[in-house]
Short mmCIF file of C-alpha atoms and ligand atoms in Angstrom, two decimals:
data_model
loop_
_atom_site.label_atom_id
_atom_site.label_comp_id
_atom_site.label_asym_id
_atom_site.label_seq_id
_atom_site.Cartn_x
_atom_site.Cartn_y
_atom_site.Cartn_z
CA UNK W 1 115.95 84.01 93.75
CA UNK W 2 114.85 85.70 96.95
CA UNK W 3 111.36 86.88 96.06
CA UNK W 4 108.07 85.11 96.65
CA UNK W 5 106.27 84.60 93.33
CA UNK W 6 102.70 85.90 93.48
CA UNK W 7 100.39 83.32 91.91
CA UNK W 8 97.82 85.31 89.92
CA UNK W 9 96.23 82.15 88.57
CA UNK W 10 95.43 80.89 92.07
CA UNK W 11 94.04 84.25 93.23
CA UNK W 12 91.96 84.54 90.04
CA UNK W 13 90.61 81.02 90.61
CA UNK W 14 89.53 82.04 94.11
CA UNK W 15 87.78 85.16 92.74
CA UNK W 16 85.98 83.00 90.15
CA UNK W 17 84.81 80.57 92.84
CA UNK W 18 83.40 83.53 94.80
CA UNK W 19 81.58 84.74 91.68
CA UNK W 20 80.06 81.30 91.09
CA UNK W 21 78.67 81.34 94.61
CA UNK W 22 77.33 84.90 94.20
CA UNK W 23 75.71 84.09 90.84
CA UNK W 24 73.29 81.56 92.31
CA UNK W 25 71.15 83.99 94.35
CA UNK W 26 71.22 86.53 91.50
CA UNK W 27 69.90 83.92 89.08
CA UNK W 28 67.21 82.89 91.52
CA UNK W 29 66.00 86.45 92.08
CA UNK W 30 66.40 87.77 88.53
CA UNK W 31 65.29 84.58 86.77
CA UNK W 32 68.25 84.71 84.40
CA UNK W 33 72.04 84.70 84.37
CA UNK W 34 74.06 87.87 83.64
CA UNK W 35 75.10 88.42 80.02
CA UNK W 36 78.42 89.81 78.74
CA UNK W 37 78.74 91.05 75.15
CA UNK W 38 82.21 91.02 73.63
CA UNK W 39 82.88 93.05 70.49
CA UNK W 40 86.01 92.24 68.51
CA UNK W 41 86.61 94.22 65.33
CA UNK W 42 88.56 92.24 62.71
CA UNK W 43 90.76 89.21 63.23
CA UNK W 44 93.85 90.37 65.10
CA UNK W 45 95.28 87.06 66.41
CA UNK W 46 96.34 88.37 69.83
CA UNK W 47 92.95 90.04 70.42
CA UNK W 48 91.20 86.84 69.31
CA UNK W 49 93.15 84.93 71.97
CA UNK W 50 92.28 87.47 74.69
CA UNK W 51 88.59 87.61 73.80
CA UNK W 52 88.47 83.81 73.54
CA UNK W 53 89.83 83.60 77.10
CA UNK W 54 87.15 86.03 78.31
CA UNK W 55 84.37 83.99 76.67
CA UNK W 56 85.75 80.76 78.14
CA UNK W 57 85.90 82.32 81.61
CA UNK W 58 82.23 83.36 81.29
CA UNK W 59 81.32 79.75 80.49
CA UNK W 60 83.33 78.49 83.46
CA UNK W 61 81.40 80.55 86.02
CA UNK W 62 77.98 80.54 84.35
CA UNK W 63 77.77 83.98 82.70
CA UNK W 64 76.14 84.04 79.25
CA UNK W 65 78.38 85.47 76.56
CA UNK W 66 77.27 87.15 73.37
CA UNK W 67 79.99 87.66 70.78
CA UNK W 68 79.99 90.11 67.87
CA UNK W 69 82.88 90.18 65.40
CA UNK W 70 82.38 92.70 62.61
CA UNK W 71 84.90 93.01 59.74
CA UNK W 72 87.99 95.16 60.25
CA UNK W 73 86.57 97.59 57.67
CA UNK W 74 83.44 98.47 59.69
CA UNK W 75 82.68 102.21 59.66
CA UNK W 76 82.53 104.34 62.82
CA UNK W 77 78.75 104.86 62.59
CA UNK W 78 78.16 101.15 62.04
CA UNK W 79 80.17 100.21 65.12
CA UNK W 80 78.40 102.89 67.17
CA UNK W 81 75.13 101.37 65.91
CA UNK W 82 76.22 97.92 67.08
CA UNK W 83 77.02 99.31 70.54
CA UNK W 84 73.62 101.06 70.60
CA UNK W 85 71.92 97.72 69.85
CA UNK W 86 73.76 96.08 72.75
CA UNK W 87 72.90 99.05 75.01
CA UNK W 88 69.22 98.42 74.24
CA UNK W 89 69.37 94.63 74.70
CA UNK W 90 67.89 93.71 78.10
CA UNK W 91 69.79 90.40 78.19
CA UNK W 92 73.13 92.23 77.96
CA UNK W 93 74.50 93.47 81.30
CA UNK W 94 78.07 94.18 80.22
CA UNK W 95 79.67 95.38 76.98
CA UNK W 96 83.36 95.01 76.23
CA UNK W 97 84.80 96.47 73.03
CA UNK W 98 88.23 94.87 72.71
CA UNK W 99 91.01 97.42 72.21
CA UNK W 100 92.95 98.45 70.26
CA UNK W 101 90.57 99.13 67.37
CA UNK W 102 91.77 99.52 63.76
CA UNK W 103 93.30 102.96 63.13
CA UNK W 104 90.38 104.36 61.12
CA UNK W 105 88.09 104.06 64.16
CA UNK W 106 87.96 106.58 67.02
CA UNK W 107 88.17 104.37 70.13
CA UNK W 108 87.34 107.14 72.60
CA UNK W 109 84.13 107.97 70.74
CA UNK W 110 83.12 104.30 70.52
CA UNK W 111 83.77 103.70 74.23
CA UNK W 112 81.83 106.85 75.12
CA UNK W 113 78.72 105.42 73.45
CA UNK W 114 78.62 102.43 75.85
CA UNK W 115 75.88 102.73 78.47
CA UNK W 116 77.90 103.51 81.66
CA UNK W 117 75.82 100.94 83.57
CA UNK W 118 77.06 98.28 81.12
CA UNK W 119 80.63 99.57 80.96
CA UNK W 120 82.37 96.54 82.50
CA UNK W 121 85.76 97.91 81.38
CA UNK W 122 85.18 101.08 83.43
CA UNK W 123 86.48 103.17 80.55
CA UNK W 124 83.56 105.49 79.73
CA UNK W 125 83.93 109.14 80.74
CA UNK W 126 81.20 108.61 83.37
CA UNK W 127 83.01 105.75 85.13
CA UNK W 128 86.43 107.38 84.71
CA UNK W 129 84.92 110.55 86.23
CA UNK W 130 83.40 108.68 89.15
CA UNK W 131 86.79 107.11 89.88
CA UNK W 132 88.47 110.52 89.66
CA UNK W 133 85.91 111.83 92.18
CA UNK W 134 86.68 108.98 94.55
CA UNK W 135 83.30 107.27 94.19
CA UNK W 136 84.08 104.42 91.80
CA UNK W 137 81.26 102.93 89.70
CA UNK W 138 82.53 100.13 87.48
CA UNK W 139 86.32 99.98 87.89
CA UNK W 140 88.75 99.04 85.05
CA UNK W 141 89.53 95.33 85.29
CA UNK W 142 93.34 95.28 85.30
CA UNK W 143 93.66 97.99 87.99
CA UNK W 144 90.98 96.23 90.05
CA UNK W 145 92.93 92.99 89.62
CA UNK W 146 96.14 94.65 90.84
CA UNK W 147 94.32 95.88 93.97
CA UNK W 148 92.86 92.43 94.57
CA UNK W 149 96.34 90.83 94.29
CA UNK W 150 97.82 93.35 96.74
CA UNK W 151 94.97 92.73 99.18
CA UNK W 152 95.40 88.99 98.85
CA UNK W 153 99.13 89.33 99.57
CA UNK W 154 98.32 91.40 102.66
CA UNK W 155 100.33 94.39 101.39
CA UNK W 156 99.84 97.43 103.64
CA UNK W 157 99.12 100.37 101.34
CA UNK W 158 98.29 103.01 103.93
CA UNK W 159 101.20 105.48 103.85
CA UNK W 160 103.27 103.22 101.56
CA UNK W 161 105.38 104.69 98.76
CA UNK W 162 103.93 103.38 95.52
CA UNK W 163 105.40 104.10 92.11
CA UNK W 164 103.32 103.44 88.99
CA UNK W 165 105.22 103.37 85.70
CA UNK W 166 102.86 104.25 82.85
CA UNK W 167 99.94 106.64 82.49
CA UNK W 168 97.50 104.87 80.16
CA UNK W 169 93.73 105.28 80.48
CA UNK W 170 93.38 101.49 80.71
CA UNK W 171 95.86 100.89 83.55
CA UNK W 172 98.31 103.59 84.73
CA UNK W 173 95.87 106.39 85.53
CA UNK W 174 93.11 104.28 87.15
CA UNK W 175 95.51 102.11 89.18
CA UNK W 176 97.25 105.23 90.53
CA UNK W 177 93.84 106.60 91.51
CA UNK W 178 92.81 103.36 93.29
CA UNK W 179 96.13 103.28 95.15
CA UNK W 180 95.63 106.88 96.25
CA UNK W 181 92.13 106.00 97.47
CA UNK W 182 93.84 103.26 99.53
CA UNK W 183 95.93 106.06 101.15
CA UNK W 184 99.24 105.22 99.49
CA UNK W 185 101.69 107.97 98.52
CA UNK W 186 101.58 107.59 94.75
CA UNK W 187 104.06 108.73 92.12
CA UNK W 188 103.33 108.19 88.42
CA UNK W 189 106.30 107.86 86.07
CA UNK W 190 106.19 108.08 82.29
CA UNK W 191 108.40 108.47 79.24
CA UNK W 192 109.63 111.93 80.30
CA UNK W 193 110.47 111.00 83.88
CA UNK W 194 114.08 111.84 84.75
CA UNK W 195 116.15 109.05 86.32
CA UNK W 196 113.39 106.46 86.23
CA UNK W 197 115.39 103.86 88.17
CA UNK W 198 116.01 106.25 91.07
CA UNK W 199 112.31 107.12 91.37
CA UNK W 200 111.26 103.47 91.15
CA UNK W 201 113.84 102.47 93.76
CA UNK W 202 111.92 104.54 96.34
CA UNK W 203 108.87 102.31 96.00
CA UNK W 204 107.57 99.92 98.62
CA UNK W 205 105.21 98.80 95.86
CA UNK W 206 106.25 99.13 92.21
CA UNK W 207 103.58 98.78 89.50
CA UNK W 208 104.93 98.53 85.94
CA UNK W 209 102.39 99.20 83.20
CA UNK W 210 104.25 100.77 80.34
CA UNK W 211 104.59 98.13 77.61
CA UNK W 212 108.39 98.15 77.27
CA UNK W 213 109.94 94.67 77.57
CA UNK W 214 112.13 94.27 80.69
CA UNK W 215 112.45 98.05 81.16
CA UNK W 216 112.93 97.76 84.93
CA UNK W 217 115.81 95.74 86.38
CA UNK W 218 117.40 95.32 89.81
CA UNK W 219 118.41 99.01 89.99
CA UNK W 220 114.72 100.01 89.88
CA UNK W 221 113.70 97.79 92.80
CA UNK W 222 114.05 98.70 96.47
CA UNK W 223 115.18 95.71 98.55
CA UNK W 224 112.05 94.10 100.02
CA UNK W 225 109.63 95.80 97.60
CA UNK W 226 106.50 94.21 96.12
CA UNK W 227 106.66 94.29 92.32
CA UNK W 228 103.50 94.06 90.20
CA UNK W 229 104.23 93.63 86.50
CA UNK W 230 101.28 94.50 84.26
CA UNK W 231 103.31 94.40 81.04
CA UNK W 232 102.54 91.80 78.40
CA UNK W 233 105.15 92.05 75.65
CA UNK W 234 105.41 89.51 72.88
CA UNK W 235 109.03 88.65 72.03
CA UNK W 236 110.30 85.81 69.87
CA UNK W 237 110.99 83.69 72.94
CA UNK W 238 107.48 84.26 74.33
CA UNK W 239 105.72 86.73 76.62
CA UNK W 240 107.75 88.99 78.89
CA UNK W 241 106.76 91.74 81.28
CA UNK W 242 107.98 95.31 81.79
CA UNK W 243 110.21 94.03 84.58
CA UNK W 244 113.32 91.88 84.17
CA UNK W 245 111.89 89.09 86.33
CA UNK W 246 115.13 87.26 87.18
CA UNK W 247 117.01 90.44 88.13
CA UNK W 248 114.15 92.00 90.09
CA UNK W 249 113.39 88.76 91.93
CA UNK W 250 116.87 88.87 93.49
CA UNK W 251 115.96 92.12 95.25
CA UNK W 252 112.19 92.16 95.74
CA UNK W 253 110.22 90.49 98.54
CA UNK W 254 107.42 89.45 96.16
CA UNK W 255 106.85 89.69 92.42
CA UNK W 256 104.23 88.74 89.84
CA UNK W 257 105.37 86.56 86.91
CA UNK W 258 104.45 87.14 83.26
CA UNK W 259 102.43 85.22 82.26
CA UNK W 260 100.45 84.00 85.28
CA UNK W 261 100.45 87.15 87.40
CA UNK W 262 98.17 90.09 86.63
CA UNK W 263 96.72 88.64 83.38
CA UNK W 264 94.40 86.06 84.95
CA UNK W 265 93.20 88.72 87.41
CA UNK W 266 92.01 91.00 84.58
CA UNK W 267 89.63 88.30 83.38
CA UNK W 268 88.43 87.43 86.89
CA UNK W 269 87.62 91.09 87.56
CA UNK W 270 85.75 91.33 84.25
CA UNK W 271 83.44 88.58 85.50
CA UNK W 272 83.14 90.40 88.83
CA UNK W 273 82.21 93.64 87.03
CA UNK W 274 79.64 91.82 84.88
CA UNK W 275 77.85 90.54 87.97
CA UNK W 276 78.10 94.00 89.57
CA UNK W 277 76.63 95.59 86.42
CA UNK W 278 73.82 93.01 86.32
CA UNK W 279 72.98 93.71 89.95
CA UNK W 280 73.08 97.46 89.36
CA UNK W 281 70.81 97.32 86.33
CA UNK W 282 68.24 94.97 87.76
CA UNK W 283 68.23 96.27 91.35
CA UNK W 284 68.97 92.80 92.69
CA UNK W 285 71.35 93.11 95.63
CA UNK W 286 72.26 89.43 95.90
N1 GUN N 301 92.89 95.33 75.38
C1 GUN N 301 93.86 94.99 76.28
N2 GUN N 301 93.36 95.00 77.52
C2 GUN N 301 92.07 95.33 77.44
C3 GUN N 301 91.03 95.51 78.40
O1 GUN N 301 91.21 95.35 79.62
N3 GUN N 301 89.81 95.87 77.89
C4 GUN N 301 89.62 96.07 76.57
N4 GUN N 301 88.40 96.45 76.18
N5 GUN N 301 90.55 95.93 75.65
C5 GUN N 301 91.78 95.56 76.09
#
């Protein structure tokens, strides 16, 4: 294997240490710690694991977590009412509604009811609009984590060819926007892209966020490229990314593993956003 493996766990740990340090002056000035509300509808095992990791990370750094877990059968208006309660709760600085929601619920409408100042996922139309305008408010956690990893690795983005595979609201669209704001030349690929491998092979930085196990192999990687794999796909043998790690690592200069790459960064940036939201709401700069 030629590529350097990018250690997302280590970078996330460093981000968490920074947050711990930054929390102390906030607590002193505000007289309380920030609070993050997690909302998980139903008992989907994978979502329970993810939300459990978010709650544990809050505990680790000293953010208060408030968890709500209504039944899978909750009606749209009831869930909107729950979000309204959390919007009105002064002790809640951030609200995260874990996605996906059961099919009978309209996720976009639920997310749109979150107070944009508490939208630590950066998914409300207000925060998505601010990002589109180039003046980000709260930034989606996974894209922010990708940017943090690239910065930590010292990857020069100015003028670089970056290819993003995937166009989801959660990752593909916002990460492409952040990369453009960093002055990269950004191409977004999706299911209708012709000759995907050839487009990807132009990339100095390849970001895979499409949710197809091992879609991208050696032919999609330019020699010396940096490969960021956002995919988390559950196969019988365990978790795999959107990139065929072994094949791509023969060609790339650096690559994130799955698990242990982007995943830990998503949680670290959620904590970062919660502190940012708390500062924004209370007017405390520290
Ligand atoms: N489901 C998978 N990733 C995420 C995320 O970053 N935020 C939310 N709210 N749900 C998710």
